Amino acid sequence: MTIPFNKPYLPLVSLKYMVQAARSGTIAGNGKYTELCHRFFEERFGFRKVLLTTSCTDAMEMASILSNIQPGNEVILPSFTFMSAANAFLLRGAKLVFSDTLADVPNIDPVQVEQLITPATRVIVVAHYSGLACEMDRIMELAARHNLLVVEDAAHAIESYYKDEPLGSIGHLGTFSFHETKNIISGEGGMLAVNYKPFLERAEIIWEKGTNRAAFHRGEVDKYGWVDIGSSFLPSDALAAFLYAQIKRFRKIQRKRKWSWWEYHEQLLPLEEKGYLTRPVIPQFATVNGNMFYITLPDKARRDALLHNLNQHGIQAVFHYFPLHSSHYFRDKHDGRELPNTDRFSDTLLRLPFFYKLKQKEIEYIVKTTGEFFQ
Ligand SMILES: *Cc1c(COP(=O)(O)O)cnc(C)c1O
């Protein structure tokens, strides 16, 4: 049996919507399907305003511009994450200050964040790893006390909650990804959620190359022009149409993905009880959104050996992240602090195959193969 790490769910109806978008004669950005997607996310999750982008990385660049980062401003962010936020803030001249994660959950440690705040700090970026919420009350309280902005990297976190609040709606800004490895997809794609009222107008302008075209579109101004900095962050309406097909199946996709998550969770319990591995720790304020399933092993040697063994059995398990603070690009720019929890997650975490059409018997085979490895 060969089980890939990811298998993008591509319902045929995506093509129907894309053809409809093309037939309408306008497939540039901010068309009918873009609007339908925007409406869905705003109504379903109560985001004040959302803007589809060509990636989560792009949404993060918009967040960086909106934060008005000036050279030398400091941004606190996790080291155990993808490099999108780091790049986005570096491009605006920020100084990156990496925080460690908690010991039991690969999410940013609010205690360390507090220690890292200086008069130069402007932004805290949190990433809700695998859709499990960060401790947002503590982060938002720190931000309020020190007058900082909070950006939630919610790339993993669509339809996940902190207490009763949707992730991505709590910070001033939230960024989402529709890359083919995420819950709902458009190949490449993303979204910025703008929750902070003073950013609403400027977000639209940055989105469309620094112009007030969106306001023009609504008839609010009688001509449009260049009014601010920006870039071309909006996707073609053909891609929004592709995404809309996923949105139409959102409930079904999520139901299945959550089912798979809990199936892994339940089937792996006996191996956890024997001390072979640890399943994800779900904080009491967090929910599961079926983004990915990961386990951690007692040490790197066992993680690497299990990874190799699963691969040998046709199971494409993978690991990540290489810590950003010790990456090839950043290690000589880092301030030298050790981030032991980050290093440990990087060394011991293993991601198991996870996708919409993952079958029960595939999960059983993966769990059985994992169990046999420890015999
Ligand atoms: C996937 C991912 C991103 C990047 O998303 P793109 O849409 O590919 O730019 C950013 N942050 C995290 C945590 C991710 O997992």
Coordinates of C-alpha atoms and ligand atoms in Angstrom, one line a residue:
M1 CA 0.0 0.0 0.0
T2 CA 1.3 3.5 -0.9
I3 CA -0.2 6.4 1.1
P4 CA 0.8 9.8 0.0
F5 CA 1.3 12.6 2.5
N6 CA -1.3 14.8 0.8
K7 CA -3.8 14.3 -2.0
P8 CA -5.6 17.5 -2.9
Y9 CA -9.4 17.2 -3.1
L10 CA -10.4 18.3 -6.6
P11 CA -14.2 18.1 -7.1
L12 CA -15.1 18.3 -10.7
V13 CA -17.5 21.2 -10.0
S14 CA -14.5 23.4 -9.5
L15 CA -14.1 23.3 -13.3
K16 CA -17.8 24.3 -13.7
Y17 CA -17.3 27.4 -11.6
M18 CA -14.1 28.3 -13.4
V19 CA -15.8 28.0 -16.7
Q20 CA -18.6 30.2 -15.5
A21 CA -16.1 32.8 -14.3
A22 CA -14.4 32.7 -17.7
R23 CA -17.7 33.0 -19.6
S24 CA -18.7 36.0 -17.6
G25 CA -15.9 37.8 -19.5
T26 CA -14.1 39.1 -16.4
I27 CA -11.6 36.9 -14.7
A28 CA -9.3 39.5 -13.2
G29 CA -9.5 39.9 -9.5
N30 CA -12.3 41.1 -7.3
G31 CA -15.1 39.7 -9.5
K32 CA -18.3 37.8 -8.7
Y33 CA -16.6 34.6 -7.2
T34 CA -14.2 36.7 -5.1
E35 CA -17.3 38.4 -3.7
L36 CA -19.0 35.1 -3.0
C37 CA -16.0 33.8 -1.2
H38 CA -15.7 37.0 0.8
R39 CA -19.3 36.9 1.8
F40 CA -19.0 33.3 2.9
F41 CA -16.1 33.8 5.2
E42 CA -17.5 37.1 6.7
E43 CA -20.9 35.6 7.4
R44 CA -19.7 32.2 8.6
F45 CA -16.9 33.4 10.9
G46 CA -17.8 37.0 11.6
F47 CA -14.6 38.5 10.3
R48 CA -15.1 42.2 9.9
K49 CA -13.7 42.1 6.4
V50 CA -11.7 39.6 4.4
L51 CA -9.7 39.9 1.2
L52 CA -8.7 36.9 -0.9
T53 CA -5.0 36.9 -1.7
T54 CA -2.7 34.8 -3.9
S55 CA -1.2 33.2 -0.8
C56 CA -1.0 33.3 3.0
T57 CA 2.5 34.7 2.4
D58 CA 1.0 37.6 0.5
A59 CA -1.7 38.2 3.2
M60 CA 1.3 38.4 5.7
E61 CA 3.0 41.0 3.4
M62 CA -0.2 43.0 3.5
A63 CA -0.2 42.7 7.3
S64 CA 3.3 43.9 7.4
I65 CA 2.5 47.0 5.3
L66 CA -0.6 47.7 7.3
S67 CA 1.4 47.5 10.5
N68 CA 3.4 50.4 9.2
I69 CA 6.7 48.7 10.1
Q70 CA 9.7 51.0 10.0
P71 CA 13.3 49.8 9.8
G72 CA 14.4 48.8 13.2
N73 CA 10.9 48.1 14.6
E74 CA 10.8 44.7 16.4
V75 CA 8.4 41.9 15.6
I76 CA 8.1 39.0 18.0
L77 CA 7.2 35.7 16.2
P78 CA 7.6 32.0 16.7
S79 CA 10.7 30.2 15.4
F80 CA 8.8 27.0 15.0
T81 CA 6.8 28.0 12.0
F82 CA 6.8 28.5 8.2
M83 CA 9.0 31.5 7.0
S84 CA 6.1 33.5 5.5
A85 CA 5.7 35.9 8.4
A86 CA 9.4 36.3 8.9
N87 CA 10.0 37.2 5.2
A88 CA 7.0 39.6 5.2
F89 CA 8.3 41.6 8.1
L90 CA 11.9 41.5 7.1
L91 CA 10.9 42.9 3.7
R92 CA 9.7 46.0 5.5
G93 CA 12.9 46.3 7.5
A94 CA 11.8 44.8 10.8
K95 CA 14.1 43.2 13.3
L96 CA 12.9 39.7 14.0
V97 CA 12.8 38.5 17.6
F98 CA 12.1 34.8 17.7
S99 CA 10.2 33.3 20.6
D100 CA 10.2 29.7 21.8
T101 CA 7.1 27.5 21.9
L102 CA 5.4 26.0 25.0
A103 CA 6.8 22.7 26.2
D104 CA 3.8 20.6 25.3
V105 CA 2.1 22.4 22.4
P106 CA 4.1 23.8 19.5
N107 CA 2.6 27.3 19.9
I108 CA 4.3 30.5 21.0
D109 CA 5.0 30.9 24.7
P110 CA 3.2 34.0 26.1
V111 CA 5.6 34.2 29.1
Q112 CA 8.6 34.4 26.8
V113 CA 6.8 36.9 24.5
E114 CA 6.3 39.2 27.5
Q115 CA 10.0 39.0 28.3
L116 CA 10.9 39.9 24.7
I117 CA 8.9 43.1 24.5
T118 CA 11.0 46.2 24.3
P119 CA 10.2 49.9 23.5
A120 CA 10.9 49.0 19.8
T121 CA 8.4 46.2 19.6
R122 CA 5.4 46.8 17.3
V123 CA 3.9 43.5 16.4
I124 CA 3.4 40.0 17.9
V125 CA 2.8 37.2 15.3
V126 CA 1.2 34.0 16.6
A127 CA 0.8 30.8 14.6
H128 CA -2.0 28.4 15.6
Y129 CA 0.0 25.2 14.9
S130 CA -2.1 22.5 13.3
G131 CA -5.2 24.6 14.0
L132 CA -4.8 24.4 17.8
A133 CA -5.3 27.9 19.3
C134 CA -2.6 29.9 20.9
E135 CA -3.4 31.5 24.3
M136 CA -5.0 34.5 22.8
D137 CA -6.3 36.2 26.0
R138 CA -2.7 36.5 27.3
I139 CA -1.4 37.6 23.9
M140 CA -4.1 40.2 23.5
E141 CA -3.7 41.5 27.0
L142 CA 0.1 42.0 26.4
A143 CA -0.6 43.7 23.2
A144 CA -3.1 46.1 24.8
R145 CA -0.8 46.8 27.7
H146 CA 2.1 47.6 25.4
N147 CA 0.1 49.1 22.5
L148 CA 1.2 46.4 20.0
L149 CA -0.5 44.9 17.0
V150 CA -1.3 41.1 16.9
V151 CA -1.2 39.2 13.6
E152 CA -2.6 35.6 13.7
D153 CA -1.0 33.3 11.2
A154 CA -4.1 31.2 10.8
A155 CA -2.8 29.2 7.8
H156 CA -3.7 26.0 9.6
A157 CA -6.7 27.3 11.5
I158 CA -9.8 27.7 9.3
E159 CA -12.9 26.8 11.4
S160 CA -11.0 26.5 14.6
Y161 CA -11.7 28.4 17.8
Y162 CA -10.2 29.9 20.9
K163 CA -12.9 29.6 23.5
D164 CA -15.8 30.6 21.2
E165 CA -14.0 32.9 18.9
P166 CA -12.9 31.9 15.4
L167 CA -9.1 31.9 15.0
G168 CA -8.0 34.7 12.7
S169 CA -10.8 37.0 14.1
I170 CA -9.1 37.8 17.4
G171 CA -5.9 39.7 16.5
H172 CA -5.9 42.9 14.6
L173 CA -5.2 40.9 11.4
G174 CA -5.4 37.2 10.5
T175 CA -3.9 35.4 7.6
F176 CA -5.2 32.2 6.0
S177 CA -3.8 29.8 3.3
F178 CA -5.6 27.8 0.6
H179 CA -2.4 26.1 -0.5
E180 CA -3.1 22.5 -1.6
T181 CA -2.0 21.1 1.7
K182 CA -4.6 23.0 3.8
N183 CA -8.2 22.2 4.6
I184 CA -9.7 24.0 1.7
I185 CA -7.6 24.9 -1.3
S186 CA -7.2 26.7 -4.6
G187 CA -3.7 25.4 -5.3
E188 CA -2.0 28.5 -4.2
G189 CA -4.2 31.0 -2.4
G190 CA -4.8 32.9 0.8
M191 CA -6.9 35.4 2.7
L192 CA -6.4 38.4 4.9
A193 CA -8.9 38.9 7.7
V194 CA -9.1 42.6 8.8
N195 CA -10.5 42.8 12.2
Y196 CA -9.2 46.2 13.2
K197 CA -11.5 48.9 12.0
P198 CA -8.9 51.6 11.3
F199 CA -7.2 49.2 8.8
L200 CA -10.3 48.5 6.7
E201 CA -9.9 51.2 4.0
R202 CA -6.1 51.0 3.7
A203 CA -6.3 47.1 3.4
E204 CA -8.3 47.4 0.2
I205 CA -5.9 50.0 -1.2
I206 CA -2.8 47.9 -0.5
W207 CA -4.6 44.9 -2.0
E208 CA -5.1 46.7 -5.4
K209 CA -1.6 48.1 -6.0
G210 CA -2.0 51.2 -3.8
T211 CA -5.1 52.4 -5.7
N212 CA -8.6 53.2 -4.5
R213 CA -10.1 51.0 -7.2
A214 CA -12.3 49.1 -4.8
A215 CA -14.0 52.3 -3.6
F216 CA -14.3 53.4 -7.3
H217 CA -15.9 50.0 -8.1
R218 CA -18.6 50.7 -5.4
G219 CA -19.2 54.2 -6.8
E220 CA -17.7 55.9 -3.7
V221 CA -15.2 58.0 -5.7
D222 CA -15.5 59.2 -9.3
K223 CA -12.1 58.3 -10.5
Y224 CA -9.4 56.0 -9.1
G225 CA -5.7 56.6 -8.8
W226 CA -2.5 55.9 -6.9
V227 CA -3.1 56.8 -3.3
D228 CA -0.7 54.6 -1.2
I229 CA 1.9 51.9 -1.5
G230 CA 0.6 48.4 -2.3
S231 CA 1.0 45.5 -4.6
S232 CA -1.1 43.1 -6.7
F233 CA -2.2 40.8 -3.9
L234 CA -5.6 39.7 -5.3
P235 CA -6.1 36.4 -7.1
S236 CA -7.9 36.0 -10.5
D237 CA -11.6 35.4 -10.2
A238 CA -11.0 32.1 -11.9
L239 CA -9.1 31.0 -8.8
A240 CA -11.8 32.4 -6.5
A241 CA -14.2 30.2 -8.5
F242 CA -12.1 27.2 -7.8
L243 CA -12.1 28.1 -4.1
Y244 CA -15.8 28.6 -4.2
A245 CA -16.3 25.0 -5.2
Q246 CA -14.4 24.0 -2.0
I247 CA -16.5 26.4 0.0
K248 CA -19.7 24.8 -1.3
R249 CA -18.3 21.5 0.2
F250 CA -16.9 23.1 3.3
R251 CA -19.1 21.2 5.8
K252 CA -18.5 17.9 4.1
I253 CA -14.7 18.4 3.9
Q254 CA -14.5 19.5 7.5
R255 CA -16.6 16.7 8.8
K256 CA -14.4 14.1 7.1
R257 CA -11.1 15.8 8.1
K258 CA -12.2 16.0 11.7
W259 CA -13.3 12.4 11.6
S260 CA -9.9 11.3 10.3
W261 CA -8.2 13.4 13.1
W262 CA -10.1 11.7 15.9
E263 CA -9.7 8.3 14.3
Y264 CA -5.9 8.7 14.4
H265 CA -6.2 10.1 17.9
E266 CA -8.2 7.2 19.2
Q267 CA -6.2 4.5 17.4
L268 CA -2.9 5.8 18.6
L269 CA -3.9 5.9 22.3
P270 CA -2.5 2.4 23.1
L271 CA 0.9 3.4 21.6
E272 CA 0.9 6.6 23.7
E273 CA 0.0 4.5 26.8
K274 CA 3.0 2.4 26.2
G275 CA 5.2 5.5 26.1
Y276 CA 6.2 5.1 22.5
L277 CA 4.9 8.4 21.3
T278 CA 2.8 11.4 22.3
R279 CA -0.4 12.5 20.5
P280 CA -1.2 16.2 20.2
V281 CA -2.1 17.9 23.5
I282 CA -5.3 19.9 23.0
P283 CA -5.4 23.0 25.3
Q284 CA -8.8 23.2 27.1
F285 CA -9.6 26.5 25.2
A286 CA -8.8 25.0 21.8
T287 CA -10.7 23.0 19.2
V288 CA -9.7 20.5 16.5
N289 CA -10.3 21.5 12.9
G290 CA -8.8 18.5 11.0
N291 CA -5.8 20.4 9.6
M292 CA -3.1 17.8 10.1
F293 CA -2.2 15.0 12.4
Y294 CA 1.2 14.9 14.2
I295 CA 2.8 12.9 16.8
T296 CA 6.0 13.5 18.8
L297 CA 8.6 10.8 19.6
P298 CA 10.9 10.7 22.7
D299 CA 14.0 11.7 20.7
K300 CA 15.3 12.5 17.2
A301 CA 16.8 9.1 16.6
R302 CA 13.5 7.4 17.1
R303 CA 11.7 10.0 15.1
D304 CA 14.1 9.6 12.2
A305 CA 14.0 5.8 12.4
L306 CA 10.2 5.8 12.5
L307 CA 10.0 8.2 9.6
H308 CA 12.4 6.0 7.6
N309 CA 10.4 2.9 8.5
L310 CA 7.0 4.4 7.5
N311 CA 8.5 5.6 4.2
Q312 CA 9.8 2.1 3.6
H313 CA 6.3 0.8 4.0
G314 CA 4.9 3.3 1.4
I315 CA 3.6 5.7 4.0
Q316 CA 4.7 9.2 3.2
A317 CA 5.1 10.7 6.7
V318 CA 7.1 13.9 6.9
F319 CA 8.6 16.3 9.5
H320 CA 9.0 20.0 9.8
Y321 CA 9.9 22.8 10.7
F322 CA 13.6 23.6 10.7
P323 CA 13.7 26.3 13.3
L324 CA 13.8 29.7 11.7
H325 CA 16.3 31.1 14.3
S326 CA 18.9 28.6 13.3
S327 CA 18.1 28.4 9.6
H328 CA 20.8 28.9 7.0
Y329 CA 19.5 32.4 6.3
F330 CA 19.0 33.6 9.8
R331 CA 21.4 31.9 12.1
D332 CA 24.0 34.6 12.0
K333 CA 21.3 37.3 12.5
H334 CA 19.8 35.6 15.6
D335 CA 20.6 37.0 19.0
G336 CA 22.0 33.7 20.2
R337 CA 19.2 32.8 22.7
E338 CA 18.5 29.0 22.9
L339 CA 15.0 28.0 22.0
P340 CA 14.9 24.5 23.4
N341 CA 11.2 23.7 23.0
T342 CA 11.4 24.7 19.3
D343 CA 14.5 22.6 18.8
R344 CA 12.8 19.6 20.5
F345 CA 9.6 19.9 18.4
S346 CA 11.8 20.2 15.2
D347 CA 13.7 17.1 16.2
T348 CA 10.9 14.9 17.4
L349 CA 7.7 15.8 15.5
L350 CA 6.3 13.6 12.8
R351 CA 3.3 14.4 10.5
L352 CA 1.3 11.5 9.3
P353 CA -0.5 11.4 5.9
F354 CA -3.6 13.6 6.1
F355 CA -6.1 14.5 3.4
Y356 CA -9.8 14.5 2.6
K357 CA -10.0 11.1 1.1
L358 CA -7.9 9.3 3.6
K359 CA -9.6 6.0 4.3
Q360 CA -10.2 4.2 7.6
K361 CA -8.2 1.2 6.4
E362 CA -5.3 3.5 5.5
I363 CA -5.3 5.0 9.0
E364 CA -5.4 1.5 10.4
Y365 CA -2.4 0.5 8.2
I366 CA -0.5 3.5 9.3
V367 CA -1.2 2.9 13.0
K368 CA -0.4 -0.8 12.7
T369 CA 2.9 -0.1 10.9
T370 CA 3.8 2.4 13.6
G371 CA 3.0 -0.1 16.3
E372 CA 5.1 -2.8 14.6
F373 CA 8.0 -0.4 14.4
F374 CA 8.2 -0.3 18.2
Q375 CA 7.9 -4.1 18.7
Ligands
LIG1 C1 1.2 27.0 4.6 C2 1.6 28.0 5.6 C3 1.9 29.3 5.2 C4 2.1 29.8 3.8 O1 0.9 29.7 3.1 P1 1.0 30.0 1.5 O2 -0.4 30.2 1.2 O3 1.7 28.9 0.9 O4 1.8 31.3 1.4 C5 2.2 30.2 6.2 N1 2.2 29.9 7.5 C6 2.0 28.6 7.9 C7 2.0 28.3 9.3 C8 1.7 27.7 6.9 O5 1.5 26.4 7.3

